[in-house]
Short mmCIF file of C-alpha atoms in Angstrom, two decimals:
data_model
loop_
_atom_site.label_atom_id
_atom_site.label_comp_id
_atom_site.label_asym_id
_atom_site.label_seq_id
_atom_site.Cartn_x
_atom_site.Cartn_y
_atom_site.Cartn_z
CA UNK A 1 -5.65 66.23 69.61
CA UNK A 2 -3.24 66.12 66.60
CA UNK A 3 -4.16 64.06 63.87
CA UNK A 4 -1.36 61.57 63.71
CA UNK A 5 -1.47 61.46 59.73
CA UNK A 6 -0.95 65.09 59.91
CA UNK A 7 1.94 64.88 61.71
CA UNK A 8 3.69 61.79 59.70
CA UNK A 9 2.85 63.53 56.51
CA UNK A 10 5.16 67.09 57.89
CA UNK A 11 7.93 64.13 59.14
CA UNK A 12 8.28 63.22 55.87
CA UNK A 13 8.48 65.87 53.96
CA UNK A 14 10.98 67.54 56.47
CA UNK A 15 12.60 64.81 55.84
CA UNK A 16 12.54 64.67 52.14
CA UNK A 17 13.34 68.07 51.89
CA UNK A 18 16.64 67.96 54.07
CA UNK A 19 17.48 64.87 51.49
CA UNK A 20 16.96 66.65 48.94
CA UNK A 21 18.86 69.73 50.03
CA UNK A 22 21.72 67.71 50.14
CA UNK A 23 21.44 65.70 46.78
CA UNK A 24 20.21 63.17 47.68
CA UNK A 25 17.81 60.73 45.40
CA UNK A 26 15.81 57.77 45.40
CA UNK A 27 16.95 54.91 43.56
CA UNK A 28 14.27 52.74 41.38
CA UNK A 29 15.81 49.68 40.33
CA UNK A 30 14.41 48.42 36.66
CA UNK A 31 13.62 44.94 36.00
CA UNK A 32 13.87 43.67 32.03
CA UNK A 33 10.74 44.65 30.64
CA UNK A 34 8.94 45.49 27.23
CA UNK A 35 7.15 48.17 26.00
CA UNK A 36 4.91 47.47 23.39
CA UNK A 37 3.65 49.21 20.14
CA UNK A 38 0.14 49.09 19.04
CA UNK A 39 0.72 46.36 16.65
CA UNK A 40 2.89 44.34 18.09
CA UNK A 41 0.82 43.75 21.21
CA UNK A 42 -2.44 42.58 18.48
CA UNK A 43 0.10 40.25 17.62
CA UNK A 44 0.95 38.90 20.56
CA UNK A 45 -2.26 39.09 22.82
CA UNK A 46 -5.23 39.34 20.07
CA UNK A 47 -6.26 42.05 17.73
CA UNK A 48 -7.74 45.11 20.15
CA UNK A 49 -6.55 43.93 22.94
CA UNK A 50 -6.20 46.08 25.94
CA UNK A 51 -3.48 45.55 28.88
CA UNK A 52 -4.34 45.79 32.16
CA UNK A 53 -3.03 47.96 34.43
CA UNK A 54 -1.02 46.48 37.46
CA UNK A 55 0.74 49.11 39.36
CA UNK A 56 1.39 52.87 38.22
CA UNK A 57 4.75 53.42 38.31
CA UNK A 58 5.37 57.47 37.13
CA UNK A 59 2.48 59.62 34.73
CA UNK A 60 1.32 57.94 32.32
CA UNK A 61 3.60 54.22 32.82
CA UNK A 62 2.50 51.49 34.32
CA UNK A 63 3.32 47.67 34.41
CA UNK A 64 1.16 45.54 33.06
CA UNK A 65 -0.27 42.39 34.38
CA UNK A 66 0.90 40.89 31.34
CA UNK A 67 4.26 39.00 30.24
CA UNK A 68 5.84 37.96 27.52
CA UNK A 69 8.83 34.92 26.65
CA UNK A 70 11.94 36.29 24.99
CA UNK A 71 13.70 34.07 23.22
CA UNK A 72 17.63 34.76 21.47
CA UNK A 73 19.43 33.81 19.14
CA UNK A 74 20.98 31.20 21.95
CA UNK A 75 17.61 29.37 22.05
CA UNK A 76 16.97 29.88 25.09
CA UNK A 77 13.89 31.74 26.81
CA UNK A 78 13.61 34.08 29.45
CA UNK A 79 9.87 33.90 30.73
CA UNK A 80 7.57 36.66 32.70
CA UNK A 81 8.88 39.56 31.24
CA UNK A 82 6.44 42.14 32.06
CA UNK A 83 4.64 44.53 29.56
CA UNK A 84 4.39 48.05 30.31
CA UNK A 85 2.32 50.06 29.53
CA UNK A 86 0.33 52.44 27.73
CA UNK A 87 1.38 51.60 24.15
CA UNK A 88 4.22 53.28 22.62
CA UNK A 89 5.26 53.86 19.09
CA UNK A 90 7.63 51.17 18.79
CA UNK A 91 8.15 48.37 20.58
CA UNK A 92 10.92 48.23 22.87
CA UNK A 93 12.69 45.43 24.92
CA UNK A 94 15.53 46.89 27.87
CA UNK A 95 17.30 44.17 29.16
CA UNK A 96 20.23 43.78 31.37
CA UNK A 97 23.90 42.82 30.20
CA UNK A 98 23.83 39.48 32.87
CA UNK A 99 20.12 38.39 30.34
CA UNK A 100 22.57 39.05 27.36
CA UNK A 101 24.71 36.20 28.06
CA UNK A 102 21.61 34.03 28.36
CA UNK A 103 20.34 35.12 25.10
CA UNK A 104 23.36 35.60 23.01
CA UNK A 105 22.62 39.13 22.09
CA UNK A 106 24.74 42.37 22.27
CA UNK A 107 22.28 45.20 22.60
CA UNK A 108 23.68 48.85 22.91
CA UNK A 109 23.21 50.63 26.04
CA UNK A 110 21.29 53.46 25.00
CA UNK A 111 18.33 56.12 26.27
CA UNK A 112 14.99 55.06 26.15
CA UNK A 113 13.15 55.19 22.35
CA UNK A 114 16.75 55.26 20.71
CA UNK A 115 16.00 51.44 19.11
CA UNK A 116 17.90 52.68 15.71
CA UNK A 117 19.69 49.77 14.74
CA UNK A 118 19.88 48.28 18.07
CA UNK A 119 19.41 44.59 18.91
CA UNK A 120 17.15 41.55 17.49
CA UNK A 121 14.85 39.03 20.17
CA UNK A 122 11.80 36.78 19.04
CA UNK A 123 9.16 37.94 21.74
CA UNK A 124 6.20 35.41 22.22
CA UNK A 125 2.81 35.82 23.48
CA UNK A 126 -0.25 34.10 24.22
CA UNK A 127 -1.41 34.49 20.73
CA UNK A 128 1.52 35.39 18.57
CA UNK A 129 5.02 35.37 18.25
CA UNK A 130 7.20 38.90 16.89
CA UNK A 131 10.75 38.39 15.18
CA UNK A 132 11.65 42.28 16.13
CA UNK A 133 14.11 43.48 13.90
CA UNK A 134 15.46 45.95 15.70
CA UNK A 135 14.21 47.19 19.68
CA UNK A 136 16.35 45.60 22.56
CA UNK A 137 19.21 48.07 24.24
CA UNK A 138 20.28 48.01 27.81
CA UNK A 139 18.82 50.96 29.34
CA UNK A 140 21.30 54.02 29.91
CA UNK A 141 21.26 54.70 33.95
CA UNK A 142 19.58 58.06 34.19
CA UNK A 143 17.70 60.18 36.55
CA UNK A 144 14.29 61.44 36.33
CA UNK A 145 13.88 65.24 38.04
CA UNK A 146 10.29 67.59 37.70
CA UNK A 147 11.40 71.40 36.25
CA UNK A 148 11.24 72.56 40.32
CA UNK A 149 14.01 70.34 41.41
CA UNK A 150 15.90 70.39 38.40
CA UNK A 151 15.71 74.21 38.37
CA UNK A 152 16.48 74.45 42.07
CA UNK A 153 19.72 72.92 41.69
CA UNK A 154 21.06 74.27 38.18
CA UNK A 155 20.55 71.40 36.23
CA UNK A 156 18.72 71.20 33.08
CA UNK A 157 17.12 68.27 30.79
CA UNK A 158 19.83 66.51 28.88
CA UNK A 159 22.90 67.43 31.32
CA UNK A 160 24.99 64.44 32.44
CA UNK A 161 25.94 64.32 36.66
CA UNK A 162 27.99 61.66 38.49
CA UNK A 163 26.08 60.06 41.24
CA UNK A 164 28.09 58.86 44.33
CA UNK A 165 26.57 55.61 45.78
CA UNK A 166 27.23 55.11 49.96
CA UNK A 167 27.33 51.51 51.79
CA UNK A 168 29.22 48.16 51.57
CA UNK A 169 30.02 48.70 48.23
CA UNK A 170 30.73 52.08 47.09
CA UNK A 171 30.64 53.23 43.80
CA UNK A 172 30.58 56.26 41.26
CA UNK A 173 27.98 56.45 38.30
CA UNK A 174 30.06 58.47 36.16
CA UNK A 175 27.74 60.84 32.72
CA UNK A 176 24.38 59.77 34.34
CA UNK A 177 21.84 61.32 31.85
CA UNK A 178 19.23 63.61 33.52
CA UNK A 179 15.96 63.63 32.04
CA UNK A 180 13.56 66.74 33.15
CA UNK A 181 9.53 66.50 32.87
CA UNK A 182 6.54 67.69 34.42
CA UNK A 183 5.01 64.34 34.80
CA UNK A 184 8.41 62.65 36.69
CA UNK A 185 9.07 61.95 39.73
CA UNK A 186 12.33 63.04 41.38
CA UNK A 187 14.20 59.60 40.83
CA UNK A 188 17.19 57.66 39.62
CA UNK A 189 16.44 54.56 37.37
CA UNK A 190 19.09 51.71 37.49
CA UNK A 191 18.82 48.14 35.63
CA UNK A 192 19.49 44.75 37.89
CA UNK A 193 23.41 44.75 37.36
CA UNK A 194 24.04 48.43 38.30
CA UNK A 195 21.59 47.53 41.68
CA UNK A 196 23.60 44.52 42.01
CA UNK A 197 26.93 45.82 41.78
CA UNK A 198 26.35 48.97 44.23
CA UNK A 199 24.23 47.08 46.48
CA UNK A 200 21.52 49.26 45.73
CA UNK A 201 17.50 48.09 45.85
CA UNK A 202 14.24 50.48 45.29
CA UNK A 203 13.55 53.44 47.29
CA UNK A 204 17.94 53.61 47.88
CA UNK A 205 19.16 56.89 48.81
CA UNK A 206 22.34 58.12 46.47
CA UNK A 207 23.96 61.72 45.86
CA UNK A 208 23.78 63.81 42.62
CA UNK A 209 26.89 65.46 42.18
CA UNK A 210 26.51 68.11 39.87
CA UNK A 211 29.18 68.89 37.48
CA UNK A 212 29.33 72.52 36.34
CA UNK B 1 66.41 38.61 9.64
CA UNK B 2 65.51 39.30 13.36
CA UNK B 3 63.04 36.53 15.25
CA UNK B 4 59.31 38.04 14.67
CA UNK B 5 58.51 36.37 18.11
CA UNK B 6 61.64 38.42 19.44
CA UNK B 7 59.72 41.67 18.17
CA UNK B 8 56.76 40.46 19.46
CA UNK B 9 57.71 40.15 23.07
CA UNK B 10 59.71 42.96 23.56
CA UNK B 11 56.60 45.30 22.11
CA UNK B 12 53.76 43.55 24.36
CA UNK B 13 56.50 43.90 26.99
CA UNK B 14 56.96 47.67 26.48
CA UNK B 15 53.13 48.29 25.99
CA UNK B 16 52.54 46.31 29.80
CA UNK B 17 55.37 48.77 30.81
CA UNK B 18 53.43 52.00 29.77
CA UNK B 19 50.06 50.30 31.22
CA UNK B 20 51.83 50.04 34.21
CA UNK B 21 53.18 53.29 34.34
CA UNK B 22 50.02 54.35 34.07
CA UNK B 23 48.79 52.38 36.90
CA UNK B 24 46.56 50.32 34.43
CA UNK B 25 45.61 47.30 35.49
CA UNK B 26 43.78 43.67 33.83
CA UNK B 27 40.25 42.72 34.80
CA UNK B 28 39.59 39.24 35.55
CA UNK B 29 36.04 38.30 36.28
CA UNK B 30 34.89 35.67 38.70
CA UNK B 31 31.79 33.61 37.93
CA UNK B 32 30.46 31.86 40.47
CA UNK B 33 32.44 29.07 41.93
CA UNK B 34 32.96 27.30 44.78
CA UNK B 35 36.44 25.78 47.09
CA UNK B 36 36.05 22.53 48.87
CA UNK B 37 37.82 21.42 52.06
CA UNK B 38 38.95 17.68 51.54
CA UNK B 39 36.03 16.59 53.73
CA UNK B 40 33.28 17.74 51.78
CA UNK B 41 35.16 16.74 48.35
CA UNK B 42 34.67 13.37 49.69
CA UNK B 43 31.06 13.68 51.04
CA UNK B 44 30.54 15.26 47.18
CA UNK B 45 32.73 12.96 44.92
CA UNK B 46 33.55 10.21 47.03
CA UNK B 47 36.28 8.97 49.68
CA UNK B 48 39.53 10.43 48.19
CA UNK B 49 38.05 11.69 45.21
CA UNK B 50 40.90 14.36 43.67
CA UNK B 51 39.91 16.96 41.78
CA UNK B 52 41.09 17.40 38.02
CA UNK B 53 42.94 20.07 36.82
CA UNK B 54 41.58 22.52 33.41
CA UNK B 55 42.75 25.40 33.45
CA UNK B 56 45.53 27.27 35.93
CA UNK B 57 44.27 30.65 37.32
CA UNK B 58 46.82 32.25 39.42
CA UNK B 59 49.99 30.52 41.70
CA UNK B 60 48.97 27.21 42.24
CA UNK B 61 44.91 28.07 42.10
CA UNK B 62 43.06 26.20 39.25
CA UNK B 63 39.38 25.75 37.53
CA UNK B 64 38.60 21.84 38.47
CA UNK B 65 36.48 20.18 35.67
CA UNK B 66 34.34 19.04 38.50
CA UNK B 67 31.30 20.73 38.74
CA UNK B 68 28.04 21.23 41.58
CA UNK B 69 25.00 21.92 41.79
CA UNK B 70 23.73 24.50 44.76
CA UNK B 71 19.92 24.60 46.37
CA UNK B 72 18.80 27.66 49.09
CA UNK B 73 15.82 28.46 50.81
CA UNK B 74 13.81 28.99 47.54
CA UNK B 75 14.38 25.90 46.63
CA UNK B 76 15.75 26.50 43.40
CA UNK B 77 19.23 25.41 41.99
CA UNK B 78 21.97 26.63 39.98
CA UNK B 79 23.82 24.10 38.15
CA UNK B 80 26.99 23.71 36.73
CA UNK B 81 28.91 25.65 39.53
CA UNK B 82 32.89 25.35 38.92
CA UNK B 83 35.02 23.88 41.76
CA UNK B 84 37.98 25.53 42.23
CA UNK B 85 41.23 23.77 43.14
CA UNK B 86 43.56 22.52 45.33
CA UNK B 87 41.06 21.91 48.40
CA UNK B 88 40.85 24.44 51.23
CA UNK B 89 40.79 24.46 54.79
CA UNK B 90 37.19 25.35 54.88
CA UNK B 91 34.43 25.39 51.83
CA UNK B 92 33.62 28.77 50.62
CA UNK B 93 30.71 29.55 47.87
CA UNK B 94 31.23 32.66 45.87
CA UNK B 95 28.21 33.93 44.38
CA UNK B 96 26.60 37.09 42.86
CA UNK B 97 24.02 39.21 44.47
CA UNK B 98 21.94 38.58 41.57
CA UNK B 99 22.40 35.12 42.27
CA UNK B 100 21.34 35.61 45.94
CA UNK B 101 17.13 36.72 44.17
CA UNK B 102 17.57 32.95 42.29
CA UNK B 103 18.68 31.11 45.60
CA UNK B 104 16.82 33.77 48.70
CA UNK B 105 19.91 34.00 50.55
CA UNK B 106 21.89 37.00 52.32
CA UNK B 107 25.25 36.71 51.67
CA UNK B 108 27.87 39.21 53.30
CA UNK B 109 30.40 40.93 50.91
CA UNK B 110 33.60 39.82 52.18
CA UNK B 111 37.08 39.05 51.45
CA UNK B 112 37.82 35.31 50.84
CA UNK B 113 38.47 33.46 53.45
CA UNK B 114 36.18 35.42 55.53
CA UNK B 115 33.69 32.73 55.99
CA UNK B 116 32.42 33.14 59.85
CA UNK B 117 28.73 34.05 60.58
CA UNK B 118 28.59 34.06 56.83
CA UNK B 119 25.29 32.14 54.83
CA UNK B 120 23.90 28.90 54.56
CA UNK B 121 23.94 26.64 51.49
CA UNK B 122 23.14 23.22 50.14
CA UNK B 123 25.53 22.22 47.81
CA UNK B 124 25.13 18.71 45.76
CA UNK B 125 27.30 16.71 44.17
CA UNK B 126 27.43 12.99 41.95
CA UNK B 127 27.74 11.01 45.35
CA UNK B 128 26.35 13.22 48.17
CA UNK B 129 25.16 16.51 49.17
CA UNK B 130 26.54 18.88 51.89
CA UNK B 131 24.14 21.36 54.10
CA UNK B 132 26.85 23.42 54.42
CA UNK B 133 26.14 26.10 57.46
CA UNK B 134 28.30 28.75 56.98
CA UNK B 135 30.83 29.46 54.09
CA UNK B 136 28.76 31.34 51.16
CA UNK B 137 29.61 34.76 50.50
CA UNK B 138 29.77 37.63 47.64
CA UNK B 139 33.25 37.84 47.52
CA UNK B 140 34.71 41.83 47.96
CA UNK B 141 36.11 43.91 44.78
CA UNK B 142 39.72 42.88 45.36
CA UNK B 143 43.10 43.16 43.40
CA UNK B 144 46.33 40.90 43.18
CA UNK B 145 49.59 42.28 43.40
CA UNK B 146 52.86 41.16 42.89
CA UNK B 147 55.22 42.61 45.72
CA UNK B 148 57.45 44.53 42.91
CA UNK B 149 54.12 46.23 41.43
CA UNK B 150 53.39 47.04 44.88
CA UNK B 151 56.25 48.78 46.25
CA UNK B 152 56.82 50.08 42.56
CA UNK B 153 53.28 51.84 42.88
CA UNK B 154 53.67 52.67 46.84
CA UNK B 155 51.16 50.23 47.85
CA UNK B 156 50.63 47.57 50.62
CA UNK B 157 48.80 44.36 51.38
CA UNK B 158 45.54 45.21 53.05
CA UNK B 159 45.42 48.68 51.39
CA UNK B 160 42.25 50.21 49.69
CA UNK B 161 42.52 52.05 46.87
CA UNK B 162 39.90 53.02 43.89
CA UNK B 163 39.53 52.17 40.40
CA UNK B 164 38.23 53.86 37.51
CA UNK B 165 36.91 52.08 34.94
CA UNK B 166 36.25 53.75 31.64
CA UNK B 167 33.78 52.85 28.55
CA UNK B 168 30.28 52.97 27.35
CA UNK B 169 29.14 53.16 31.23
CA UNK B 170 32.10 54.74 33.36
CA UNK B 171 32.13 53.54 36.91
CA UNK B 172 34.79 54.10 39.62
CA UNK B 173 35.14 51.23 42.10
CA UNK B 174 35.89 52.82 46.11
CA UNK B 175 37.97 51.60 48.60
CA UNK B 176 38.90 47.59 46.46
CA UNK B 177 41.12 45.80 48.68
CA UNK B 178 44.51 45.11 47.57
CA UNK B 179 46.22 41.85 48.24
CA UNK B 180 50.06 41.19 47.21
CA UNK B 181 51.92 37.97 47.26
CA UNK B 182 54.53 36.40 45.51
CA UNK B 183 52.71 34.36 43.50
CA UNK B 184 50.13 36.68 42.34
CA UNK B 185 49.54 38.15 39.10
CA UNK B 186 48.82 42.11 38.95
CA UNK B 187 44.78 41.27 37.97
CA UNK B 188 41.78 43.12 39.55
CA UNK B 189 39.04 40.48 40.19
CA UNK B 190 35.76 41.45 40.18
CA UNK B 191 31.97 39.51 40.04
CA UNK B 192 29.85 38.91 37.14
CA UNK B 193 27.47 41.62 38.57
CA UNK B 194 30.34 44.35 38.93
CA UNK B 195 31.66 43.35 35.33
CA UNK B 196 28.56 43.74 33.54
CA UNK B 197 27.32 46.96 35.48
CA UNK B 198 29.98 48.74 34.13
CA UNK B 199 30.56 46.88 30.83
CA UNK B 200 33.83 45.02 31.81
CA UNK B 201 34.70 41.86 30.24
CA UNK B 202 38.42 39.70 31.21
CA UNK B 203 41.35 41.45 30.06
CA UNK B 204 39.64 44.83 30.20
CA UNK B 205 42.09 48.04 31.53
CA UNK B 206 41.29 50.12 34.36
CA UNK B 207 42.87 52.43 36.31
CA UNK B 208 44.12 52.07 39.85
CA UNK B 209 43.94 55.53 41.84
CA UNK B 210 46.23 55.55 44.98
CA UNK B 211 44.50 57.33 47.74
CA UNK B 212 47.87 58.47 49.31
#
């Protein structure tokens, strides 16, 4: 008798591999979130304190079970955004363009840790409130490949491919920066309005199109 | 001494020219909104309620300053949705698919007017509410022609054609249904999800590609 888990398990990768062979990715879809420096998160949730770990999402990141209110320069508050975690240098709030309008804020769209002189948000907690100076973009659409894949099909950390989205409404990412690690998943991360506009949702199959 | 207004013109005329030439088009985006047939206007407003005119949008189309409110499954609302003027045959709701996570519904993308088999909505107004059973949509990627652009550019109503859009996140649009009537304007109309996935605001350029 086969084991049946056996058997799923060699489906799938078959599967994944043909995918893969042609180009194709999985799509993650990014909600607004914050990352959270050292300090900032004494601030906000108590000298010490320690997040909790929700869900792993790739190496070392996970979310959080905690949130936090931003509020803009509008006044007005967007509640539950989730922390994630572990603890980075500085803190860092990605946001879609759609929450700008809410907030009144015109973040850059830029690659992850690039805050230099990007945008301002009040961020409150349970026990603190942080007027960040400087920390809110809109998250550059990129893709996430390990050094096998990425070496397998030419591409290397840094490059920029177009990714061709199938389905009801179908669209070109144009300059999608690719970011190569040993700890990554093979995976393209999109924010709400990208999702929204391709009618794309988690786990999503597109097509890298490499360039050179 | 020559008429600055004169100068004026004829350069914003010759600039649209080049555009044109180009096959550059304007971007007009399309919050959500709603049309009314003249029985639920009067269910919403009252017995022969008729609907003010703000602003003019395109032939004899117009932003009311009447305004509803709309309830789905979730039970949530979103307030403050624009009626659109004169009344229509039959009441459409145009919403975004990041609406659609607010309200839990499953709109279709389609073309306006295509309201059949389409989703459910409750829609309220001062004197009455409507549980309106078919009609709400996310309305298609679509652009307006005026029959001389058209036949200028070697395009027909009903044809698909793609659009590149260029900027801080460059995006090409597939297959965006063209429309052309007399009345039109030469506008692409797009939703507030397509608009701020690729960073396009009203009045923005992009480029139509003929597929011919």
């Amino acid at each position: 008798m086969i084991d049946k888990s056996i058997v799923e398990q060699a489906v799938r990768a078959a599967v994944a591999q043909v995918r893969s062979d042609h180009g194709q990715i999985k799509i993650g879809v990014s909600q607004r979130h914050i990352h959270l420096s050292r300090e900032d998160l004494d601030v906000l949730f108590g000298k010490g304190y320690e997040l909790t770990k929700k869900k792993t999402l790739m190496g070392r990141e996970y979310a959080a079970e905690e949130v936090v209110t931003l509020v803009g320069p509008s006044l007005k508050a967007i509640e539950k955004v989730r922390v994630l975690g572990p603890v980075r240098e500085k803190t860092q709030v990605e946001i879609s363009r759609t929450d700008t309008f809410i907030l009144k804020v015109s973040p850059p769209v830029r690659p992850s840790g690039k805050v230099e002189g990007s945008e301002r948000m009040v961020i409150v907690g349970p026990k603190g409130s942080v007027y960040l100076k400087e920390g809110v973009i809109i998250a550059n659409r990129h893709i996430h490949l390990t050094p096998e894949y990425a070496e397998n099909k030419g591409i290397k950390d840094g490059d920029l491919v177009d990714v061709l989205v199938e389905g009801v409404k179908p669209t070109k990412f144009f300059d999608v920066q690719v970011r190569v690690r040993d700890d990554f998943n093979v995976e393209m991360h999109i924010d709400t309005d990208d999702a929204n506009s391709a009618g794309l949702k988690n786990g999503d199959l597109v097509q890298i199109i490499n360039k050179k």
